[in-house]
Structure formats: C-alpha cells, structure tokens
Short mmCIF file of C-alpha atoms in Angstrom, two decimals:
data_model
loop_
_atom_site.label_atom_id
_atom_site.label_comp_id
_atom_site.label_asym_id
_atom_site.label_seq_id
_atom_site.Cartn_x
_atom_site.Cartn_y
_atom_site.Cartn_z
CA MET A 26 -17.62 -49.10 -58.11
CA THR A 27 -17.52 -47.58 -54.67
CA THR A 28 -16.70 -49.58 -51.60
CA PRO A 29 -19.79 -50.32 -49.52
CA PRO A 30 -19.87 -48.30 -46.31
CA PRO A 31 -18.65 -50.23 -43.29
CA PRO A 32 -21.39 -51.36 -40.89
CA SER A 33 -20.30 -49.17 -37.96
CA LEU A 34 -20.65 -45.98 -40.03
CA SER A 35 -22.19 -43.86 -37.30
CA PHE A 36 -19.16 -44.34 -35.03
CA LEU A 37 -16.75 -43.11 -37.66
CA PRO A 38 -15.76 -39.47 -37.68
CA SER A 39 -17.00 -37.50 -40.68
CA LEU A 40 -13.48 -36.45 -41.46
CA GLU A 41 -10.19 -37.92 -40.43
CA VAL A 42 -6.93 -36.39 -41.62
CA ARG A 43 -3.72 -38.15 -40.56
CA GLY A 44 -0.22 -36.81 -41.06
CA LEU A 45 -1.12 -34.98 -44.25
CA ALA A 46 1.83 -33.35 -46.00
CA TYR A 47 1.89 -31.74 -49.39
CA ALA A 48 4.32 -29.81 -51.56
CA TYR A 49 3.27 -28.07 -54.76
CA PRO A 50 5.01 -29.15 -57.97
CA ASP A 51 7.14 -25.99 -57.83
CA GLY A 52 8.65 -27.24 -54.56
CA HIS A 53 6.75 -24.94 -52.21
CA GLN A 54 5.62 -27.06 -49.27
CA ALA A 55 2.22 -26.03 -47.95
CA LEU A 56 1.33 -28.75 -45.44
CA PHE A 57 3.70 -30.38 -42.97
CA GLY A 58 1.73 -33.21 -41.36
CA VAL A 59 -1.80 -32.12 -40.53
CA ASP A 60 -3.87 -34.18 -38.08
CA LEU A 61 -7.53 -33.29 -37.80
CA THR A 62 -10.59 -35.25 -36.78
CA VAL A 63 -14.10 -33.88 -37.18
CA GLU A 64 -16.84 -35.93 -35.54
CA ARG A 65 -20.19 -36.37 -37.15
CA GLY A 66 -22.51 -33.39 -36.62
CA GLU A 67 -19.74 -31.10 -35.38
CA ARG A 68 -19.27 -27.57 -36.69
CA VAL A 69 -15.58 -26.71 -36.73
CA ALA A 70 -13.92 -23.48 -37.81
CA LEU A 71 -10.56 -23.69 -39.55
CA LEU A 72 -8.71 -20.48 -38.79
CA GLY A 73 -5.35 -19.28 -39.92
CA PRO A 74 -3.47 -16.41 -41.49
CA ASN A 75 -3.24 -16.00 -45.26
CA GLY A 76 -0.89 -18.53 -46.79
CA ALA A 77 -1.24 -20.98 -43.91
CA GLY A 78 -2.34 -23.75 -46.27
CA LYS A 79 -6.09 -23.64 -45.60
CA THR A 80 -7.13 -23.86 -49.24
CA THR A 81 -4.52 -26.54 -49.89
CA LEU A 82 -5.99 -28.59 -47.06
CA VAL A 83 -9.53 -28.12 -48.38
CA LEU A 84 -8.52 -29.30 -51.85
CA HIS A 85 -7.23 -32.52 -50.31
CA LEU A 86 -10.56 -33.31 -48.73
CA ASN A 87 -12.19 -34.24 -52.02
CA GLY A 88 -9.13 -35.47 -53.83
CA ILE A 89 -8.47 -32.49 -56.11
CA LEU A 90 -4.93 -32.54 -54.72
CA THR A 91 -3.31 -35.84 -53.81
CA ALA A 92 -1.46 -36.10 -50.52
CA GLY A 93 2.32 -36.34 -50.65
CA ALA A 94 2.18 -38.22 -47.35
CA GLY A 95 -0.58 -39.11 -44.91
CA THR A 96 -4.21 -39.98 -45.40
CA VAL A 97 -7.65 -38.38 -45.55
CA ALA A 98 -10.77 -40.41 -44.85
CA VAL A 99 -14.38 -39.25 -45.12
CA ALA A 100 -16.71 -41.32 -42.95
CA GLY A 101 -14.16 -44.09 -43.10
CA LEU A 102 -13.72 -44.02 -46.87
CA PRO A 103 -10.14 -43.17 -47.78
CA VAL A 104 -9.71 -40.38 -50.35
CA GLY A 105 -8.01 -41.96 -53.32
CA PRO A 106 -8.36 -42.44 -57.06
CA ALA A 107 -10.58 -45.51 -56.62
CA ASN A 108 -13.35 -43.71 -54.67
CA LEU A 109 -13.20 -40.22 -56.14
CA ALA A 110 -16.82 -40.09 -57.33
CA GLU A 111 -18.18 -41.19 -53.95
CA ILE A 112 -15.78 -38.90 -52.06
CA ARG A 113 -16.89 -35.89 -54.11
CA ARG A 114 -20.48 -36.73 -53.33
CA ARG A 115 -19.71 -36.99 -49.62
CA VAL A 116 -17.63 -33.81 -49.39
CA GLY A 117 -19.55 -30.71 -50.40
CA ILE A 118 -17.20 -27.79 -50.95
CA VAL A 119 -18.71 -24.32 -51.20
CA PHE A 120 -16.13 -22.11 -52.85
CA GLN A 121 -15.59 -18.50 -51.95
CA ASP A 122 -16.88 -16.84 -55.11
CA PRO A 123 -20.43 -18.00 -55.87
CA ASP A 124 -19.89 -17.00 -59.49
CA ASP A 125 -17.36 -19.82 -59.70
CA GLN A 126 -19.65 -22.27 -57.99
CA LEU A 127 -22.80 -21.45 -59.96
CA PHE A 128 -21.90 -22.20 -63.53
CA MET A 129 -25.21 -23.34 -65.00
CA PRO A 130 -27.73 -21.03 -66.71
CA THR A 131 -30.39 -21.35 -63.99
CA VAL A 132 -30.42 -21.99 -60.26
CA ARG A 133 -32.41 -25.19 -60.70
CA GLU A 134 -29.98 -26.68 -63.21
CA ASP A 135 -27.08 -25.71 -61.03
CA VAL A 136 -28.47 -27.45 -57.97
CA ALA A 137 -29.32 -30.44 -60.18
CA PHE A 138 -25.78 -30.68 -61.57
CA GLY A 139 -24.24 -32.78 -58.80
CA PRO A 140 -27.11 -35.27 -58.37
CA ALA A 141 -27.51 -35.53 -62.16
CA ALA A 142 -23.81 -36.26 -62.51
CA ALA A 143 -24.36 -39.05 -59.99
CA GLY A 144 -27.07 -40.47 -62.24
CA LEU A 145 -30.33 -39.09 -60.81
CA ARG A 146 -33.07 -38.28 -63.37
CA GLY A 147 -36.62 -37.07 -63.72
CA ALA A 148 -39.00 -36.65 -60.80
CA GLU A 149 -36.48 -37.92 -58.27
CA LEU A 150 -34.01 -35.27 -59.41
CA ASP A 151 -36.67 -32.54 -59.20
CA ALA A 152 -37.53 -33.57 -55.65
CA VAL A 153 -33.89 -33.46 -54.55
CA VAL A 154 -33.44 -30.02 -56.10
CA ARG A 155 -36.58 -28.66 -54.48
CA ARG A 156 -35.61 -30.01 -51.07
CA ALA A 157 -32.11 -28.55 -51.27
CA LEU A 158 -33.43 -25.13 -52.29
CA GLU A 159 -36.04 -25.19 -49.53
CA ARG A 160 -33.37 -25.89 -46.95
CA VAL A 161 -31.63 -22.62 -47.84
CA GLY A 162 -34.90 -20.73 -48.38
CA MET A 163 -34.37 -20.20 -52.10
CA ALA A 164 -37.08 -22.43 -53.59
CA ALA A 165 -38.84 -19.42 -55.13
CA TYR A 166 -35.78 -18.61 -57.23
CA ALA A 167 -35.35 -21.96 -58.97
CA ASP A 168 -35.80 -20.67 -62.50
CA ARG A 169 -33.72 -17.52 -62.17
CA PRO A 170 -30.31 -17.20 -63.74
CA PRO A 171 -27.70 -16.98 -60.94
CA HIS A 172 -26.43 -13.56 -62.04
CA HIS A 173 -29.83 -12.04 -61.29
CA LEU A 174 -29.55 -12.87 -57.59
CA SER A 175 -28.01 -10.79 -54.85
CA PHE A 176 -24.64 -11.88 -53.52
CA GLY A 177 -26.16 -13.32 -50.35
CA GLN A 178 -28.75 -15.27 -52.35
CA ARG A 179 -26.05 -16.62 -54.60
CA ARG A 180 -24.06 -17.81 -51.62
CA ARG A 181 -27.13 -19.62 -50.25
CA VAL A 182 -27.77 -21.24 -53.63
CA ALA A 183 -24.11 -22.30 -53.65
CA VAL A 184 -24.76 -24.05 -50.34
CA ALA A 185 -27.84 -25.71 -51.87
CA THR A 186 -25.79 -27.03 -54.81
CA VAL A 187 -23.75 -29.16 -52.44
CA LEU A 188 -26.62 -29.97 -50.06
CA ALA A 189 -28.38 -31.58 -53.00
CA MET A 190 -25.72 -34.29 -52.91
CA GLU A 191 -26.51 -35.12 -49.26
CA PRO A 192 -22.89 -34.63 -48.24
CA GLU A 193 -21.31 -36.20 -45.18
CA ILE A 194 -19.45 -32.97 -44.55
CA LEU A 195 -19.99 -29.43 -45.75
CA VAL A 196 -16.79 -27.47 -46.33
CA LEU A 197 -17.27 -23.71 -46.60
CA ASP A 198 -14.50 -21.46 -47.87
CA GLU A 199 -14.92 -17.98 -46.35
CA PRO A 200 -18.72 -18.23 -46.16
CA SER A 201 -19.22 -14.72 -44.80
CA SER A 202 -16.96 -12.85 -47.22
CA ASN A 203 -18.62 -9.99 -49.12
CA LEU A 204 -21.93 -10.46 -47.31
CA ASP A 205 -23.83 -7.57 -45.78
CA PRO A 206 -24.85 -8.09 -42.13
CA ALA A 207 -28.38 -9.25 -42.97
CA SER A 208 -27.19 -11.82 -45.53
CA ARG A 209 -24.55 -12.91 -43.07
CA ARG A 210 -27.16 -13.58 -40.42
CA GLU A 211 -29.45 -15.35 -42.91
CA LEU A 212 -26.62 -17.64 -43.94
CA ALA A 213 -25.83 -18.35 -40.29
CA ASP A 214 -29.48 -19.30 -39.69
CA VAL A 215 -29.37 -21.63 -42.68
CA LEU A 216 -26.13 -23.26 -41.56
CA ARG A 217 -27.43 -23.78 -38.01
CA SER A 218 -30.62 -25.38 -39.30
CA LEU A 219 -28.80 -27.91 -41.48
CA ASN A 220 -27.74 -30.61 -39.08
CA VAL A 221 -24.72 -31.72 -41.11
CA THR A 222 -21.04 -31.77 -40.24
CA VAL A 223 -19.48 -28.43 -41.16
CA LEU A 224 -15.86 -27.41 -41.63
CA MET A 225 -15.71 -23.67 -42.10
CA VAL A 226 -12.58 -21.94 -43.36
CA THR A 227 -12.73 -18.33 -42.27
CA HIS A 228 -11.02 -15.11 -41.24
CA ASP A 229 -14.26 -13.91 -39.72
CA LEU A 230 -13.64 -14.74 -36.07
CA PRO A 231 -16.98 -13.52 -34.68
CA TYR A 232 -18.70 -15.69 -37.29
CA ALA A 233 -16.64 -18.68 -36.18
CA MET A 234 -17.59 -17.89 -32.59
CA GLU A 235 -21.25 -17.63 -33.50
CA LEU A 236 -21.45 -20.86 -35.47
CA CYS A 237 -18.69 -23.22 -34.43
CA PRO A 238 -18.26 -24.55 -30.88
CA ARG A 239 -14.78 -25.79 -31.82
CA SER A 240 -11.96 -24.15 -33.77
CA VAL A 241 -8.59 -25.22 -35.05
CA ILE A 242 -5.76 -22.95 -36.14
CA LEU A 243 -3.75 -23.96 -39.18
CA SER A 244 -0.47 -22.14 -39.20
CA GLU A 245 2.61 -22.78 -41.31
CA GLY A 246 1.20 -26.05 -42.54
CA VAL A 247 0.39 -27.68 -39.18
CA ILE A 248 -2.53 -27.60 -36.77
CA ALA A 249 -1.23 -25.19 -34.13
CA ALA A 250 -4.23 -25.18 -31.82
CA ASP A 251 -7.47 -27.09 -31.37
CA ALA A 252 -9.87 -25.88 -28.70
CA PRO A 253 -13.36 -24.57 -28.02
CA THR A 254 -13.72 -21.39 -30.07
CA GLY A 255 -14.31 -19.10 -27.10
CA GLU A 256 -11.17 -20.26 -25.28
CA LEU A 257 -9.09 -20.06 -28.40
CA LEU A 258 -10.15 -16.53 -29.29
CA ALA A 259 -9.57 -15.39 -25.69
CA ASP A 260 -5.95 -16.58 -25.73
CA GLU A 261 -4.30 -13.33 -26.80
CA GLU A 262 -0.79 -14.70 -26.92
CA LEU A 263 -1.81 -17.62 -29.17
CA MET A 264 -3.80 -15.34 -31.42
CA ARG A 265 -0.94 -12.90 -31.84
CA ARG A 266 1.48 -15.70 -32.67
CA HIS A 267 -0.69 -16.77 -35.60
CA ARG A 268 -1.54 -13.33 -36.94
CA LEU A 269 -5.17 -13.61 -35.90
CA GLU A 270 -6.89 -10.47 -34.74
CA LEU A 271 -10.34 -9.86 -33.39
CA PRO A 272 -12.31 -6.97 -34.81
CA PHE A 273 -12.25 -3.78 -32.79
CA GLY A 274 -14.52 -3.92 -29.78
CA PHE A 275 -15.20 -7.64 -29.99
CA ASP A 276 -14.91 -9.47 -26.68
CA PRO A 277 -14.94 -13.28 -27.02
CA THR A 278 -15.59 -13.72 -23.30
CA ALA A 279 -18.77 -11.64 -23.35
CA ARG A 280 -22.11 -13.40 -23.41
CA PRO A 281 -23.62 -13.44 -26.90
CA THR A 282 -26.27 -10.79 -27.37
CA ARG A 283 -28.25 -12.91 -29.78
CA ASN A 284 -29.67 -16.29 -28.91
CA PRO A 285 -27.78 -18.58 -31.31
CA GLY A 286 -30.56 -21.15 -31.40
CA GLY A 287 -33.29 -18.58 -31.87
CA HIS A 288 -34.89 -17.03 -34.91
CA MET B 15 -23.73 -5.90 -59.52
CA GLY B 16 -25.01 -4.47 -62.79
CA ALA B 17 -26.45 -7.70 -64.08
CA GLY B 18 -28.42 -7.49 -67.29
CA HIS B 19 -31.88 -8.96 -67.41
CA ALA B 20 -32.57 -12.05 -69.47
CA HIS B 21 -31.18 -11.71 -72.94
CA LYS B 22 -32.29 -8.74 -74.87
CA LEU B 23 -33.87 -10.55 -77.77
CA TYR B 24 -36.21 -12.72 -75.75
CA ARG B 25 -39.70 -11.50 -75.06
CA HIS B 26 -41.41 -13.32 -72.26
CA GLY B 27 -44.82 -14.76 -73.07
CA HIS B 28 -47.09 -17.78 -72.95
CA SER B 29 -48.25 -18.05 -76.54
CA PRO B 30 -48.54 -21.33 -78.49
CA VAL B 31 -45.29 -20.36 -80.25
CA HIS B 32 -43.47 -19.88 -76.95
CA ALA B 33 -44.70 -23.27 -75.81
CA LEU B 34 -43.20 -25.23 -78.71
CA PRO B 35 -39.98 -27.11 -77.90
CA ALA B 36 -36.92 -25.22 -79.13
CA HIS B 37 -35.66 -27.86 -81.52
CA THR B 38 -38.94 -27.99 -83.43
CA LYS B 39 -38.79 -24.21 -83.86
CA LEU B 40 -35.17 -24.38 -85.00
CA VAL B 41 -36.04 -26.92 -87.66
CA ALA B 42 -39.06 -24.86 -88.69
CA VAL B 43 -37.00 -21.67 -89.11
CA LEU B 44 -34.32 -23.52 -91.04
CA GLY B 45 -36.96 -25.04 -93.35
CA PHE B 46 -38.60 -21.66 -93.84
CA VAL B 47 -35.32 -19.95 -94.71
CA VAL B 48 -34.37 -22.67 -97.16
CA ALA B 49 -37.75 -22.33 -98.88
CA VAL B 50 -37.40 -18.54 -99.03
CA VAL B 51 -33.88 -18.66 -100.42
CA SER B 52 -34.78 -21.15 -103.14
CA THR B 53 -37.71 -19.07 -104.40
CA PRO B 54 -37.01 -17.37 -107.76
CA ARG B 55 -36.56 -13.63 -107.26
CA GLU B 56 -38.97 -12.83 -110.08
CA ALA B 57 -41.89 -14.30 -108.09
CA MET B 58 -42.43 -11.11 -106.15
CA TRP B 59 -45.85 -12.12 -104.84
CA ALA B 60 -44.26 -15.16 -103.14
CA PHE B 61 -42.20 -12.91 -100.90
CA GLY B 62 -45.35 -11.05 -99.97
CA ALA B 63 -46.86 -14.39 -99.00
CA TYR B 64 -43.81 -15.23 -96.88
CA ALA B 65 -44.09 -11.89 -95.11
CA LEU B 66 -47.74 -12.64 -94.39
CA LEU B 67 -46.74 -16.04 -92.98
CA LEU B 68 -44.27 -14.40 -90.61
CA ALA B 69 -46.89 -11.85 -89.63
CA ALA B 70 -49.25 -14.69 -88.81
CA VAL B 71 -46.58 -16.32 -86.60
CA ALA B 72 -45.91 -12.98 -84.89
CA LEU B 73 -49.61 -12.59 -84.26
CA THR B 74 -49.88 -16.07 -82.74
CA ALA B 75 -46.82 -15.35 -80.61
CA ARG B 76 -48.32 -11.97 -79.63
CA ILE B 77 -45.17 -10.13 -80.65
CA PRO B 78 -46.04 -6.49 -81.48
CA ALA B 79 -45.08 -5.30 -84.95
CA ALA B 80 -43.09 -2.35 -83.59
CA TYR B 81 -40.94 -4.72 -81.52
CA LEU B 82 -40.27 -6.88 -84.56
CA LEU B 83 -39.42 -3.91 -86.80
CA LYS B 84 -37.02 -2.49 -84.24
CA ARG B 85 -35.17 -5.81 -84.04
CA LEU B 86 -34.99 -5.93 -87.83
CA THR B 87 -32.59 -2.98 -87.82
CA VAL B 88 -29.79 -5.47 -87.23
CA GLU B 89 -30.05 -5.95 -90.99
CA VAL B 90 -29.06 -2.38 -91.86
CA PRO B 91 -25.45 -3.09 -93.00
CA PHE B 92 -26.74 -5.62 -95.51
CA VAL B 93 -29.36 -3.20 -96.72
CA ALA B 94 -26.67 -0.62 -97.39
CA PHE B 95 -24.81 -3.23 -99.39
CA ALA B 96 -27.96 -4.05 -101.35
CA PHE B 97 -28.48 -0.38 -102.21
CA LEU B 98 -25.03 -0.25 -103.75
CA MET B 99 -25.78 -3.04 -106.17
CA PRO B 100 -27.85 -1.13 -108.75
CA PHE B 101 -24.89 1.21 -109.20
CA VAL B 102 -22.04 -1.27 -109.39
CA VAL B 103 -23.45 -4.34 -111.13
CA PRO B 104 -22.77 -4.22 -114.91
CA GLY B 105 -25.57 -4.86 -117.41
CA GLU B 106 -28.29 -2.97 -119.24
CA THR B 107 -29.32 0.24 -117.54
CA THR B 108 -32.54 2.05 -116.92
CA ASP B 109 -33.60 5.38 -115.47
CA LEU B 110 -35.05 5.41 -111.99
CA LEU B 111 -36.05 8.80 -110.53
CA GLY B 112 -33.57 10.44 -112.89
CA VAL B 113 -30.66 8.21 -111.87
CA THR B 114 -29.13 5.63 -114.15
CA VAL B 115 -29.13 2.20 -112.53
CA SER B 116 -28.42 -1.28 -113.82
CA VAL B 117 -31.35 -3.68 -114.21
CA PRO B 118 -29.58 -6.87 -113.04
CA GLY B 119 -28.27 -4.80 -110.11
CA LEU B 120 -31.81 -3.85 -109.18
CA TRP B 121 -32.85 -7.50 -109.27
CA ASP B 122 -29.85 -8.46 -107.14
CA ALA B 123 -30.67 -5.73 -104.63
CA TRP B 124 -34.26 -6.87 -104.42
CA ASN B 125 -33.12 -10.46 -104.03
CA VAL B 126 -30.76 -9.68 -101.13
CA LEU B 127 -33.21 -7.31 -99.50
CA ALA B 128 -36.28 -9.56 -99.66
CA LYS B 129 -34.61 -12.83 -98.72
CA GLY B 130 -32.42 -11.19 -96.09
CA THR B 131 -35.32 -9.42 -94.44
CA LEU B 132 -37.43 -12.58 -94.34
CA GLY B 133 -34.54 -14.61 -92.92
CA VAL B 134 -33.79 -12.02 -90.25
CA GLY B 135 -37.51 -11.71 -89.49
CA ALA B 136 -37.80 -15.46 -88.91
CA SER B 137 -34.69 -15.48 -86.70
CA VAL B 138 -35.91 -12.51 -84.68
CA LEU B 139 -39.20 -14.32 -84.11
CA LEU B 140 -37.33 -17.45 -83.03
CA ALA B 141 -35.17 -15.45 -80.62
CA ALA B 142 -38.14 -13.52 -79.27
CA THR B 143 -40.08 -16.67 -78.44
CA THR B 144 -37.28 -18.97 -77.28
CA GLU B 145 -35.02 -18.52 -74.30
CA LEU B 146 -31.33 -18.73 -75.08
CA ARG B 147 -30.94 -21.67 -72.76
CA GLU B 148 -33.74 -23.61 -74.48
CA LEU B 149 -32.22 -22.75 -77.83
CA LEU B 150 -28.96 -24.35 -76.71
CA LEU B 151 -30.75 -27.45 -75.41
CA GLY B 152 -32.61 -27.57 -78.73
CA LEU B 153 -29.36 -27.40 -80.67
CA GLN B 154 -27.93 -30.19 -78.53
CA ARG B 155 -31.05 -32.19 -79.19
CA LEU B 156 -30.55 -31.64 -82.93
CA GLY B 157 -27.10 -33.17 -82.68
CA LEU B 158 -24.78 -30.20 -82.18
CA PRO B 159 -21.64 -31.56 -80.43
CA PRO B 160 -22.12 -31.26 -76.63
CA THR B 161 -18.77 -29.50 -76.25
CA LEU B 162 -19.96 -26.65 -78.45
CA VAL B 163 -23.20 -26.44 -76.47
CA GLN B 164 -21.21 -26.33 -73.23
CA ILE B 165 -18.99 -23.54 -74.55
CA ALA B 166 -22.03 -21.57 -75.65
CA SER B 167 -23.86 -22.03 -72.36
CA PHE B 168 -20.81 -20.89 -70.39
CA MET B 169 -20.71 -17.85 -72.63
CA VAL B 170 -24.31 -17.14 -71.70
CA ARG B 171 -23.62 -17.67 -68.01
CA TYR B 172 -20.39 -15.68 -67.79
CA GLY B 173 -21.01 -12.98 -70.41
CA ASP B 174 -22.46 -10.64 -67.81
CA VAL B 175 -19.84 -11.52 -65.20
CA ILE B 176 -17.03 -10.63 -67.60
CA THR B 177 -18.76 -7.50 -68.89
CA ASP B 178 -19.08 -6.45 -65.27
CA GLU B 179 -15.40 -7.06 -64.68
CA MET B 180 -14.59 -5.06 -67.80
CA ARG B 181 -16.73 -2.17 -66.57
CA ARG B 182 -15.04 -2.21 -63.17
CA MET B 183 -11.64 -2.06 -64.85
CA SER B 184 -12.79 0.84 -66.97
CA VAL B 185 -14.07 2.67 -63.89
CA ALA B 186 -10.73 2.02 -62.17
CA ARG B 187 -8.83 3.41 -65.16
CA ARG B 188 -10.96 6.51 -65.36
CA SER B 189 -10.80 7.04 -61.60
CA ARG B 190 -7.08 7.43 -61.99
CA GLY B 191 -7.50 10.05 -64.65
CA PHE B 192 -7.19 7.93 -67.76
CA GLU B 193 -9.38 8.74 -70.73
CA ALA B 194 -8.84 6.78 -73.93
CA ARG B 195 -8.17 9.36 -76.63
CA GLY B 196 -6.58 8.19 -79.82
CA VAL B 197 -3.85 5.79 -80.79
CA ARG B 198 -1.44 6.71 -78.00
CA HIS B 199 -3.74 5.10 -75.48
CA TRP B 200 -4.29 1.85 -77.29
CA GLY B 201 -1.40 0.31 -75.38
CA VAL B 202 -3.24 0.80 -72.10
CA LEU B 203 -6.44 -0.64 -73.53
CA ALA B 204 -4.55 -3.62 -74.91
CA LYS B 205 -3.04 -4.27 -71.49
CA SER B 206 -6.49 -4.10 -69.91
CA ALA B 207 -7.73 -6.61 -72.46
CA GLY B 208 -4.79 -8.85 -71.57
CA ALA B 209 -5.54 -8.55 -67.86
CA LEU B 210 -9.19 -9.36 -68.55
CA PHE B 211 -8.12 -12.43 -70.48
CA ILE B 212 -5.92 -13.65 -67.61
CA ARG B 213 -8.70 -13.05 -65.11
CA SER B 214 -11.20 -14.93 -67.24
CA TYR B 215 -8.71 -17.74 -67.69
CA GLU B 216 -8.22 -18.00 -63.96
CA ARG B 217 -11.95 -17.93 -63.41
CA GLY B 218 -12.21 -20.76 -65.91
CA GLU B 219 -9.84 -22.79 -63.76
CA ARG B 220 -11.83 -22.06 -60.61
CA VAL B 221 -15.10 -22.95 -62.31
CA HIS B 222 -13.57 -26.19 -63.51
CA LEU B 223 -12.46 -26.94 -59.96
CA ALA B 224 -16.00 -26.34 -58.71
CA MET B 225 -17.37 -28.62 -61.43
CA VAL B 226 -14.92 -31.41 -60.68
CA SER B 227 -15.77 -31.09 -56.99
CA ARG B 228 -19.36 -31.84 -57.84
CA GLY B 229 -18.64 -34.93 -59.84
CA TYR B 230 -17.96 -33.57 -63.34
CA THR B 231 -16.12 -36.16 -65.39
CA GLY B 232 -16.07 -34.59 -68.83
CA THR B 233 -19.70 -34.71 -69.90
CA MET B 234 -22.56 -32.54 -68.74
CA PRO B 235 -25.24 -34.57 -66.99
CA VAL B 236 -28.65 -34.53 -68.69
CA ILE B 237 -30.90 -32.40 -66.50
CA ASP B 238 -33.74 -31.45 -68.79
CA GLU B 239 -34.89 -34.06 -71.24
CA VAL B 240 -36.39 -32.08 -74.12
CA THR B 241 -38.87 -34.06 -76.14
CA ALA B 242 -41.47 -33.02 -78.67
CA THR B 243 -44.74 -34.78 -79.32
CA GLY B 244 -46.02 -35.50 -82.83
CA ALA B 245 -48.59 -32.74 -82.44
CA GLN B 246 -45.89 -30.22 -81.56
CA TRP B 247 -43.85 -31.23 -84.57
CA ARG B 248 -46.90 -30.84 -86.80
CA ARG B 249 -47.65 -27.39 -85.38
CA ALA B 250 -44.05 -26.28 -85.89
CA ALA B 251 -44.05 -27.73 -89.41
CA ALA B 252 -46.98 -25.53 -90.44
CA LEU B 253 -44.64 -22.62 -91.24
CA PRO B 254 -42.00 -24.38 -93.39
CA LEU B 255 -44.58 -26.53 -95.19
CA THR B 256 -46.69 -23.53 -96.19
CA ALA B 257 -43.50 -21.79 -97.26
CA LEU B 258 -42.55 -24.81 -99.32
CA ALA B 259 -45.92 -24.72 -101.04
CA VAL B 260 -45.43 -21.02 -101.85
CA CYS B 261 -41.92 -21.75 -103.13
CA LEU B 262 -43.14 -24.52 -105.45
CA LEU B 263 -45.89 -22.24 -106.74
CA GLY B 264 -43.26 -19.58 -107.34
CA TRP B 265 -41.36 -21.99 -109.59
CA THR B 266 -44.36 -23.27 -111.51
CA LEU B 267 -46.29 -20.01 -112.01
#
C-alpha cells in the first residue's frame, strides 16, 4: 500500500533532496551531500561536467539506487522501499537512448506499459495512452514499431511513455542529444506545453537557457551553484571552474531571437 | 538508421484470415499439420486435397500464389535430402528414367516431400497473415510461459537495433582497411562478436533499468486482452476439421 498524500500537497515541493550522499559498491563516492529543492511547476536544468554524478543523482530520484546518507522526497513522499511503486509512478525518467526506453513492439504498447503495470485496463488504458501521445504530437504513430520512427519521434514517444503515468516530476537525461535542430525545437515546444515539473540533465547549455529559468551545477558530487540560468551562464569564472563551456558565438546575455512562448 | 520494415514474412491485408485471432490460427495450423502427418503416404489423392485446402485458405487471405511459392523455397534443404533417399535407402529397386532407384526410398522421398511442403505451406500462410507480435500474444494465450514470450518479443524489438550495431561495426572495420579474408581474420571477427555481445548485454541492463523505472516488477502487464468468439473458433477450425476428414478417408479408402 502507498501512503495517502498529505492534505497540503500543493505546498510541497515536487522534489526535495536533503544531504544526499552515495558511494558505489566499489568504493567510488559519487555524491557528497546534495541539497536540491524543485518547486512544483518549475523547469530546472541540472548542469555539470562528465562524471559529476548527474546520472547517479537521477537514479536516486526513483529509488533505483538507495542513498548512503540523506533523503529524497517526491511531493512529500520519501523515496524508500515501502513506496517504490508510487515513487516510480510519480517520477518519470526519460533515459538518453530512446531505444532503451522503448522496449515494447509498438508505440501504443510502450506508452501503455507504465499505466498497465499500475493496474489500468481496457478503455481507461486506451484513453490514457491516446492522451499521452497527443500531448507529444505522436498520436498518429500509435501502432508503429518504435524502430520505424525517426530519432526525434522516438524521443517524443519516450516522453509520452512517462507522461502516461501522470508524473509529479519529469526527469530528462540529455533530452537534446542526437537531435537535429528541427527535432530539438519540436521537443522544446512539447516540453514547454506540458505544464509539469521538469528536471533536465544536460550539456546543451543553450537548450537549458531556452527551456529552464533556473539551473543548478552539480560538480564533484555537490551542488556548486544554483541561480537563474542566464546569470549562471554569464558567470565566466564559475563556468570555467566546472568545465562548462558555451558553444562558439553563443551570448547568454543577448535577448533571445525566438519568442519562447510562441509557436 | 537502417531499420527494416515489419517482418519479412508478414503480408499486410484485411482478409477474413487476417482478422482471426492469432491463437485460433495457431491451433488450426497445428491441427492441420497433425492431420497431414498422420495420413498414410500411399493415399496420394489426400495430399492433393490438402494442397487444395491450403490454396483455398490462400485465396481467402488474398495471398498471391507467386508470393507463397517464393516463401516455400525455405524448404529447399529438406528437398535435397528427400532426393537423396531413393539412392541410399535399401530395398527392392526399379528403373526410373534409366537410373536404378530403390522403391521404399521413393516412397520415403515422396512422404518427406509432400508432408514437408504442406507443413511449410501452412506455416507460411500463418506467418503471412499474422503479425509477429500477435503470434507471440497468441502463443502466450495458448499457455506458453510468459518468460519465453518476453524473450521472444525482446528479440523482435531489438533484432533490428543489434543488426544495425553489427553493421556499424562492420563499416568501422572496413573503413580502417580490414577485409575478412580467410581463417587468419577470424580472430578479428570473433572479437567483434564479443564486443557486440558486451554491448547487447549492457543494453539489456539499461532496458531493464528503464522497465523498473516504469513500475516493472517481474511480470509484463496485460495490455491487449486477446479473446476469440465461438464464431471465430469455428471459422478457424474449418481447415483442420476438413483435413481430419480427408485423413480419415485416407485411412479407410
């Protein structure tokens, strides 16, 4: 059984990480006390160099890895063995390679997997699947096998597979990797239209700037900075210290050329 | 992304045969094959009747004869084996086109050839009218252990992904001037196969992670409930029941 949600749910942050530390069984310590709060409806980018512990942190959010010290709570529900099923429904992780995420023979079955595992059946299940696919603009592809889709389409279906579970927070691992510019923009449009809490792990700093008003830098297993994305990217000294580099010609202080709300 | 399209045996269509639930078709094909195999080989006319039955199914399913015949070539190795029989089976001999062949061998060859061809024909029809995915659901419905069905459906899903990976590795090898020629290069190919195995293994772990993240607890959730109505069962049973009648006639006549 899952614990009933507390009455003041809407005042709880979507994600609350407190003093999270973790060492892998081989002794390598990846996280040294991470504190991170993501309010409901926020879109936050998690930046950091390779090996900073970003993936390790993500795998704690739905209880795949168990914290050595500290706590993680999703909308007030602590991540722990007792609530795993509910936590995994509330935390939708979109992994980097859509071929890993889409493991069922057709798009429809893949999107249905999560809700069906939670016990949904029949017409109700169909409705949930259709709604999730419509939200990412892929409803016309429901009966296709995933390997017949383009990479960008697969990534959007991967987003739908977790949306179908009505997650409290959407966690995206490198959402823009391997996407051509058009697919990248389409995904950004989808993400902006969703109205859910988003934590986006990325190396793509312009994408973070475009989508996330707030960014945090995870470096050497701790949160090294937490600020509005524009400010953070403009701080050259901070960026250099954490091996973050803007693409050539990109000026974070310039006004955006595209209206982020438009389309 | 050189993804293949559907599986090569399936032929898309909307015929009455396509519309039957997969598990009824599986049972029908099994029944048909059992009837064919238990027919005495001397009742040559019976095999003609079976062939007509299959032709009728193909017609209903709107599968062109040329398509069916081309798919039947999968049988060729067995045919070659059957052609050997008249020469190797001991027994009384007879002259056929100036060659001495054994009579029991001829009967054996005919037996293998006729029953094999009919069996393959029925399977090709099943594959041409049933999507692989439905076939797996049908097998599950018929009581195949879910783990086996899961393994098979992952094979279907990841077959193309792994073939793609294999092709990329081959392109990478050739781009660096490697061309597999003879035994000396088997070592390189073996190492590639090993690397492919490791990659697939790691992908397996990542897929499992993605499944667990979406609430997988060891059993696949039921997404499509496949059920067959009495009428569908009766329609599917038409083939094996007619075959059974032919088989019984073959024994009595």
